[in-house]
Structure formats: structure tokens, C-alpha cells
Amino acid sequence: MNLFQHIPLNSALLENMNMALFQEIKNRQADFMKAFNAGDPKGAAEIYDPDGYFMPNGKSPVKGRAGIEQYFKQDMSEGVASAQIITEEVNGSGEWAFERGSYHLEGNRGTESGAYLLVWKKVDGKWLVHNDCFNVIKAAQQ
């Protein structure tokens, strides 16, 4: 019996599981973009764990969904009109996953571009952002 004959099957199974996770996370990001781009800070914050953290570039961390909603509300009031999220990598297992990607924000000051890393937690069968950290690569005009 050759034990290595099972590796391709297991690798294929793992790849399919990762693709399914990738799509689930990408769908959650689509929910975020739909709400954010509609000017709905409450809807945008719904993808966050109620006890999650949002760690914006150069600013103090924001704890909790209500605080994150207020952060988005302020962004929108300052002229950020749309967000584009580009998921580049997703991996994880069980109740935890991570996502790495890039983003673009459009608004009355131009475009801001950057990179992000998210930690997702599955709560009651739904993926929620538990930690969100990003850095700005190209700042919008001040």
C-alpha cells in the first residue's frame, strides 16, 4: 500500500475547502461594499463581531460594532463615497479565518489605496470580522 497515493486527493479536498471559504468571505465583503457604497454605516458595520476591533492606520483602535459604525459614519460625513475591497488571500479552519487584500476608497478628496489584514470569526454560522487592521499606501489629498 502506497500512503502517498492519497495526498493528491487530500490536497484537492483542501483546495476545494479553501475555495469555498474564499467565496464565503468574498460574499461577506460584497455585503459590506453594498452597504458602505449605499451610505449605510450601520449595514457596513454588520459584518463586524459585536466585540471586534477596527484598527485604522495612524489612529486609535475602535472596539465594538457600535464604535465601528460611528467610524464609518464619520468617514461618510467627511466625503468618503465608495469602497472597493479586493480579496487576495483567505485561509483558515474551524471558526477562524484570515483575509489579506487591498482596498480603494473614493471620495471628495480623491482616492485612498491600501492593504489590509482581517481576522474572521464564525459566530452562529456567520462569518464576522473580529479584527480589522489596514495601512494606507496612497493617501487621498488632504
JSON list of C-alpha atoms in Angstrom, two decimals:
[
{"chain": "A", "resi": 1, "resn": "MET", "atom": "CA", "xyz": [0.00, 0.00, 0.00]},
{"chain": "A", "resi": 2, "resn": "ASN", "atom": "CA", "xyz": [1.37, 3.39, -1.00]},
{"chain": "A", "resi": 3, "resn": "LEU", "atom": "CA", "xyz": [0.44, 6.02, 1.59]},
{"chain": "A", "resi": 4, "resn": "PHE", "atom": "CA", "xyz": [1.39, 8.84, -0.75]},
{"chain": "A", "resi": 5, "resn": "GLN", "atom": "CA", "xyz": [-1.30, 7.94, -3.30]},
{"chain": "A", "resi": 6, "resn": "HIS", "atom": "CA", "xyz": [-3.83, 9.74, -1.09]},
{"chain": "A", "resi": 7, "resn": "ILE", "atom": "CA", "xyz": [-2.00, 13.08, -1.00]},
{"chain": "A", "resi": 8, "resn": "PRO", "atom": "CA", "xyz": [-3.45, 14.46, -4.28]},
{"chain": "A", "resi": 9, "resn": "LEU", "atom": "CA", "xyz": [-6.99, 13.64, -3.14]},
{"chain": "A", "resi": 10, "resn": "ASN", "atom": "CA", "xyz": [-6.42, 15.30, 0.21]},
{"chain": "A", "resi": 11, "resn": "SER", "atom": "CA", "xyz": [-4.78, 18.29, -1.48]},
{"chain": "A", "resi": 12, "resn": "ALA", "atom": "CA", "xyz": [-7.73, 18.60, -3.86]},
{"chain": "A", "resi": 13, "resn": "LEU", "atom": "CA", "xyz": [-10.18, 18.38, -0.97]},
{"chain": "A", "resi": 14, "resn": "LEU", "atom": "CA", "xyz": [-8.25, 21.03, 0.95]},
{"chain": "A", "resi": 15, "resn": "GLU", "atom": "CA", "xyz": [-8.15, 23.29, -2.11]},
{"chain": "A", "resi": 16, "resn": "ASN", "atom": "CA", "xyz": [-11.94, 22.97, -2.55]},
{"chain": "A", "resi": 17, "resn": "MET", "atom": "CA", "xyz": [-12.49, 23.77, 1.13]},
{"chain": "A", "resi": 18, "resn": "ASN", "atom": "CA", "xyz": [-10.25, 26.85, 0.84]},
{"chain": "A", "resi": 19, "resn": "MET", "atom": "CA", "xyz": [-12.07, 27.97, -2.33]},
{"chain": "A", "resi": 20, "resn": "ALA", "atom": "CA", "xyz": [-15.40, 27.63, -0.52]},
{"chain": "A", "resi": 21, "resn": "LEU", "atom": "CA", "xyz": [-14.06, 29.69, 2.40]},
{"chain": "A", "resi": 22, "resn": "PHE", "atom": "CA", "xyz": [-12.63, 32.25, -0.04]},
{"chain": "A", "resi": 23, "resn": "GLN", "atom": "CA", "xyz": [-16.06, 32.62, -1.66]},
{"chain": "A", "resi": 24, "resn": "GLU", "atom": "CA", "xyz": [-17.87, 32.90, 1.71]},
{"chain": "A", "resi": 25, "resn": "ILE", "atom": "CA", "xyz": [-15.54, 35.70, 2.82]},
{"chain": "A", "resi": 26, "resn": "LYS", "atom": "CA", "xyz": [-15.75, 37.41, -0.57]},
{"chain": "A", "resi": 27, "resn": "ASN", "atom": "CA", "xyz": [-19.56, 37.33, -0.30]},
{"chain": "A", "resi": 28, "resn": "ARG", "atom": "CA", "xyz": [-19.38, 38.97, 3.14]},
{"chain": "A", "resi": 29, "resn": "GLN", "atom": "CA", "xyz": [-17.15, 41.68, 1.67]},
{"chain": "A", "resi": 30, "resn": "ALA", "atom": "CA", "xyz": [-19.74, 42.19, -1.08]},
{"chain": "A", "resi": 31, "resn": "ASP", "atom": "CA", "xyz": [-22.34, 42.76, 1.67]},
{"chain": "A", "resi": 32, "resn": "PHE", "atom": "CA", "xyz": [-20.01, 45.35, 3.23]},
{"chain": "A", "resi": 33, "resn": "MET", "atom": "CA", "xyz": [-19.39, 47.18, -0.07]},
{"chain": "A", "resi": 34, "resn": "LYS", "atom": "CA", "xyz": [-23.10, 47.23, -0.93]},
{"chain": "A", "resi": 35, "resn": "ALA", "atom": "CA", "xyz": [-23.96, 48.85, 2.42]},
{"chain": "A", "resi": 36, "resn": "PHE", "atom": "CA", "xyz": [-20.98, 51.22, 2.52]},
{"chain": "A", "resi": 37, "resn": "ASN", "atom": "CA", "xyz": [-21.45, 52.38, -1.07]},
{"chain": "A", "resi": 38, "resn": "ALA", "atom": "CA", "xyz": [-25.15, 53.00, -0.34]},
{"chain": "A", "resi": 39, "resn": "GLY", "atom": "CA", "xyz": [-24.14, 55.33, 2.53]},
{"chain": "A", "resi": 40, "resn": "ASP", "atom": "CA", "xyz": [-25.34, 52.88, 5.20]},
{"chain": "A", "resi": 41, "resn": "PRO", "atom": "CA", "xyz": [-22.80, 52.82, 8.08]},
{"chain": "A", "resi": 42, "resn": "LYS", "atom": "CA", "xyz": [-25.00, 50.52, 10.19]},
{"chain": "A", "resi": 43, "resn": "GLY", "atom": "CA", "xyz": [-25.23, 47.98, 7.38]},
{"chain": "A", "resi": 44, "resn": "ALA", "atom": "CA", "xyz": [-21.48, 48.21, 6.73]},
{"chain": "A", "resi": 45, "resn": "ALA", "atom": "CA", "xyz": [-20.75, 47.56, 10.42]},
{"chain": "A", "resi": 46, "resn": "GLU", "atom": "CA", "xyz": [-23.00, 44.47, 10.44]},
{"chain": "A", "resi": 47, "resn": "ILE", "atom": "CA", "xyz": [-20.15, 42.30, 9.11]},
{"chain": "A", "resi": 48, "resn": "TYR", "atom": "CA", "xyz": [-18.18, 43.03, 12.33]},
{"chain": "A", "resi": 49, "resn": "ASP", "atom": "CA", "xyz": [-18.21, 40.96, 15.50]},
{"chain": "A", "resi": 50, "resn": "PRO", "atom": "CA", "xyz": [-20.03, 42.95, 18.23]},
{"chain": "A", "resi": 51, "resn": "ASP", "atom": "CA", "xyz": [-16.80, 42.63, 20.27]},
{"chain": "A", "resi": 52, "resn": "GLY", "atom": "CA", "xyz": [-14.47, 43.14, 17.31]},
{"chain": "A", "resi": 53, "resn": "TYR", "atom": "CA", "xyz": [-11.69, 45.65, 16.79]},
{"chain": "A", "resi": 54, "resn": "PHE", "atom": "CA", "xyz": [-11.13, 48.07, 13.92]},
{"chain": "A", "resi": 55, "resn": "MET", "atom": "CA", "xyz": [-7.54, 49.35, 13.83]},
{"chain": "A", "resi": 56, "resn": "PRO", "atom": "CA", "xyz": [-7.30, 52.24, 11.37]},
{"chain": "A", "resi": 57, "resn": "ASN", "atom": "CA", "xyz": [-3.96, 53.44, 10.06]},
{"chain": "A", "resi": 58, "resn": "GLY", "atom": "CA", "xyz": [-2.44, 56.07, 12.38]},
{"chain": "A", "resi": 59, "resn": "LYS", "atom": "CA", "xyz": [-5.44, 56.18, 14.72]},
{"chain": "A", "resi": 60, "resn": "SER", "atom": "CA", "xyz": [-6.53, 54.58, 17.98]},
{"chain": "A", "resi": 61, "resn": "PRO", "atom": "CA", "xyz": [-8.28, 51.20, 17.75]},
{"chain": "A", "resi": 62, "resn": "VAL", "atom": "CA", "xyz": [-12.08, 51.22, 17.77]},
{"chain": "A", "resi": 63, "resn": "LYS", "atom": "CA", "xyz": [-13.76, 48.48, 19.83]},
{"chain": "A", "resi": 64, "resn": "GLY", "atom": "CA", "xyz": [-17.19, 47.07, 19.13]},
{"chain": "A", "resi": 65, "resn": "ARG", "atom": "CA", "xyz": [-19.68, 47.19, 16.31]},
{"chain": "A", "resi": 66, "resn": "ALA", "atom": "CA", "xyz": [-21.30, 50.43, 17.55]},
{"chain": "A", "resi": 67, "resn": "GLY", "atom": "CA", "xyz": [-17.94, 52.22, 17.55]},
{"chain": "A", "resi": 68, "resn": "ILE", "atom": "CA", "xyz": [-17.11, 50.86, 14.11]},
{"chain": "A", "resi": 69, "resn": "GLU", "atom": "CA", "xyz": [-20.47, 52.09, 12.83]},
{"chain": "A", "resi": 70, "resn": "GLN", "atom": "CA", "xyz": [-19.64, 55.57, 14.16]},
{"chain": "A", "resi": 71, "resn": "TYR", "atom": "CA", "xyz": [-16.23, 55.44, 12.45]},
{"chain": "A", "resi": 72, "resn": "PHE", "atom": "CA", "xyz": [-17.88, 54.62, 9.11]},
{"chain": "A", "resi": 73, "resn": "LYS", "atom": "CA", "xyz": [-20.50, 57.32, 9.68]},
{"chain": "A", "resi": 74, "resn": "GLN", "atom": "CA", "xyz": [-17.72, 59.88, 10.21]},
{"chain": "A", "resi": 75, "resn": "ASP", "atom": "CA", "xyz": [-15.86, 58.66, 7.09]},
{"chain": "A", "resi": 76, "resn": "MET", "atom": "CA", "xyz": [-19.03, 59.12, 5.06]},
{"chain": "A", "resi": 77, "resn": "SER", "atom": "CA", "xyz": [-19.72, 62.58, 6.51]},
{"chain": "A", "resi": 78, "resn": "GLU", "atom": "CA", "xyz": [-16.15, 63.58, 5.58]},
{"chain": "A", "resi": 79, "resn": "GLY", "atom": "CA", "xyz": [-16.82, 62.69, 1.95]},
{"chain": "A", "resi": 80, "resn": "VAL", "atom": "CA", "xyz": [-15.78, 59.05, 1.54]},
{"chain": "A", "resi": 81, "resn": "ALA", "atom": "CA", "xyz": [-18.32, 57.91, -1.04]},
{"chain": "A", "resi": 82, "resn": "SER", "atom": "CA", "xyz": [-17.34, 54.38, -2.03]},
{"chain": "A", "resi": 83, "resn": "ALA", "atom": "CA", "xyz": [-15.17, 51.44, -1.08]},
{"chain": "A", "resi": 84, "resn": "GLN", "atom": "CA", "xyz": [-13.72, 48.73, -3.26]},
{"chain": "A", "resi": 85, "resn": "ILE", "atom": "CA", "xyz": [-12.34, 45.66, -1.45]},
{"chain": "A", "resi": 86, "resn": "ILE", "atom": "CA", "xyz": [-10.11, 43.23, -3.33]},
{"chain": "A", "resi": 87, "resn": "THR", "atom": "CA", "xyz": [-9.74, 39.90, -1.54]},
{"chain": "A", "resi": 88, "resn": "GLU", "atom": "CA", "xyz": [-6.36, 38.39, -2.41]},
{"chain": "A", "resi": 89, "resn": "GLU", "atom": "CA", "xyz": [-5.94, 35.54, 0.08]},
{"chain": "A", "resi": 90, "resn": "VAL", "atom": "CA", "xyz": [-8.19, 33.68, 2.51]},
{"chain": "A", "resi": 91, "resn": "ASN", "atom": "CA", "xyz": [-7.25, 30.76, 4.71]},
{"chain": "A", "resi": 92, "resn": "GLY", "atom": "CA", "xyz": [-8.40, 29.21, 7.94]},
{"chain": "A", "resi": 93, "resn": "SER", "atom": "CA", "xyz": [-10.20, 26.33, 9.57]},
{"chain": "A", "resi": 94, "resn": "GLY", "atom": "CA", "xyz": [-12.95, 25.76, 12.07]},
{"chain": "A", "resi": 95, "resn": "GLU", "atom": "CA", "xyz": [-14.27, 29.03, 13.48]},
{"chain": "A", "resi": 96, "resn": "TRP", "atom": "CA", "xyz": [-11.30, 31.21, 12.46]},
{"chain": "A", "resi": 97, "resn": "ALA", "atom": "CA", "xyz": [-10.04, 32.56, 9.15]},
{"chain": "A", "resi": 98, "resn": "PHE", "atom": "CA", "xyz": [-7.82, 35.34, 7.90]},
{"chain": "A", "resi": 99, "resn": "GLU", "atom": "CA", "xyz": [-8.11, 37.51, 4.84]},
{"chain": "A", "resi": 100, "resn": "ARG", "atom": "CA", "xyz": [-5.46, 39.63, 3.16]},
{"chain": "A", "resi": 101, "resn": "GLY", "atom": "CA", "xyz": [-6.18, 42.11, 0.42]},
{"chain": "A", "resi": 102, "resn": "SER", "atom": "CA", "xyz": [-6.18, 45.65, -0.88]},
{"chain": "A", "resi": 103, "resn": "TYR", "atom": "CA", "xyz": [-8.73, 48.44, -0.92]},
{"chain": "A", "resi": 104, "resn": "HIS", "atom": "CA", "xyz": [-9.58, 51.72, -2.64]},
{"chain": "A", "resi": 105, "resn": "LEU", "atom": "CA", "xyz": [-11.73, 54.46, -1.13]},
{"chain": "A", "resi": 106, "resn": "GLU", "atom": "CA", "xyz": [-13.17, 57.16, -3.40]},
{"chain": "A", "resi": 107, "resn": "GLY", "atom": "CA", "xyz": [-14.39, 60.49, -2.17]},
{"chain": "A", "resi": 108, "resn": "ASN", "atom": "CA", "xyz": [-14.30, 64.24, -2.49]},
{"chain": "A", "resi": 109, "resn": "ARG", "atom": "CA", "xyz": [-10.56, 64.26, -1.61]},
{"chain": "A", "resi": 110, "resn": "GLY", "atom": "CA", "xyz": [-9.66, 61.70, -4.28]},
{"chain": "A", "resi": 111, "resn": "THR", "atom": "CA", "xyz": [-8.63, 58.08, -3.92]},
{"chain": "A", "resi": 112, "resn": "GLU", "atom": "CA", "xyz": [-7.02, 56.36, -0.94]},
{"chain": "A", "resi": 113, "resn": "SER", "atom": "CA", "xyz": [-5.44, 52.97, -1.55]},
{"chain": "A", "resi": 114, "resn": "GLY", "atom": "CA", "xyz": [-4.01, 50.50, 0.90]},
{"chain": "A", "resi": 115, "resn": "ALA", "atom": "CA", "xyz": [-3.67, 46.96, 2.16]},
{"chain": "A", "resi": 116, "resn": "TYR", "atom": "CA", "xyz": [-5.50, 45.14, 4.94]},
{"chain": "A", "resi": 117, "resn": "LEU", "atom": "CA", "xyz": [-5.44, 42.03, 7.09]},
{"chain": "A", "resi": 118, "resn": "LEU", "atom": "CA", "xyz": [-8.63, 40.73, 8.69]},
{"chain": "A", "resi": 119, "resn": "VAL", "atom": "CA", "xyz": [-9.25, 38.02, 11.25]},
{"chain": "A", "resi": 120, "resn": "TRP", "atom": "CA", "xyz": [-12.71, 36.48, 10.80]},
{"chain": "A", "resi": 121, "resn": "LYS", "atom": "CA", "xyz": [-14.65, 34.53, 13.42]},
{"chain": "A", "resi": 122, "resn": "LYS", "atom": "CA", "xyz": [-17.61, 32.29, 12.68]},
{"chain": "A", "resi": 123, "resn": "VAL", "atom": "CA", "xyz": [-20.43, 33.17, 15.08]},
{"chain": "A", "resi": 124, "resn": "ASP", "atom": "CA", "xyz": [-23.76, 31.32, 14.90]},
{"chain": "A", "resi": 125, "resn": "GLY", "atom": "CA", "xyz": [-22.87, 30.08, 11.41]},
{"chain": "A", "resi": 126, "resn": "LYS", "atom": "CA", "xyz": [-21.99, 33.54, 10.05]},
{"chain": "A", "resi": 127, "resn": "TRP", "atom": "CA", "xyz": [-18.52, 34.94, 9.35]},
{"chain": "A", "resi": 128, "resn": "LEU", "atom": "CA", "xyz": [-17.88, 38.21, 11.20]},
{"chain": "A", "resi": 129, "resn": "VAL", "atom": "CA", "xyz": [-14.76, 40.39, 11.23]},
{"chain": "A", "resi": 130, "resn": "HIS", "atom": "CA", "xyz": [-13.14, 40.05, 14.64]},
{"chain": "A", "resi": 131, "resn": "ASN", "atom": "CA", "xyz": [-10.05, 42.20, 13.93]},
{"chain": "A", "resi": 132, "resn": "ASP", "atom": "CA", "xyz": [-9.52, 44.63, 11.07]},
{"chain": "A", "resi": 133, "resn": "CYS", "atom": "CA", "xyz": [-6.16, 46.28, 10.52]},
{"chain": "A", "resi": 134, "resn": "PHE", "atom": "CA", "xyz": [-5.12, 48.29, 7.47]},
{"chain": "A", "resi": 135, "resn": "ASN", "atom": "CA", "xyz": [-2.36, 50.54, 6.25]},
{"chain": "A", "resi": 136, "resn": "VAL", "atom": "CA", "xyz": [-2.54, 53.38, 3.75]},
{"chain": "A", "resi": 137, "resn": "ILE", "atom": "CA", "xyz": [-0.25, 53.08, 0.74]},
{"chain": "A", "resi": 138, "resn": "LYS", "atom": "CA", "xyz": [-1.54, 56.12, -1.18]},
{"chain": "A", "resi": 139, "resn": "ALA", "atom": "CA", "xyz": [-3.38, 58.73, 0.87]},
{"chain": "A", "resi": 140, "resn": "ALA", "atom": "CA", "xyz": [-6.19, 60.84, -0.53]},
{"chain": "A", "resi": 141, "resn": "GLN", "atom": "CA", "xyz": [-5.44, 64.55, -0.82]},
{"chain": "A", "resi": 142, "resn": "GLN", "atom": "CA", "xyz": [-5.90, 66.49, 2.41]}
]
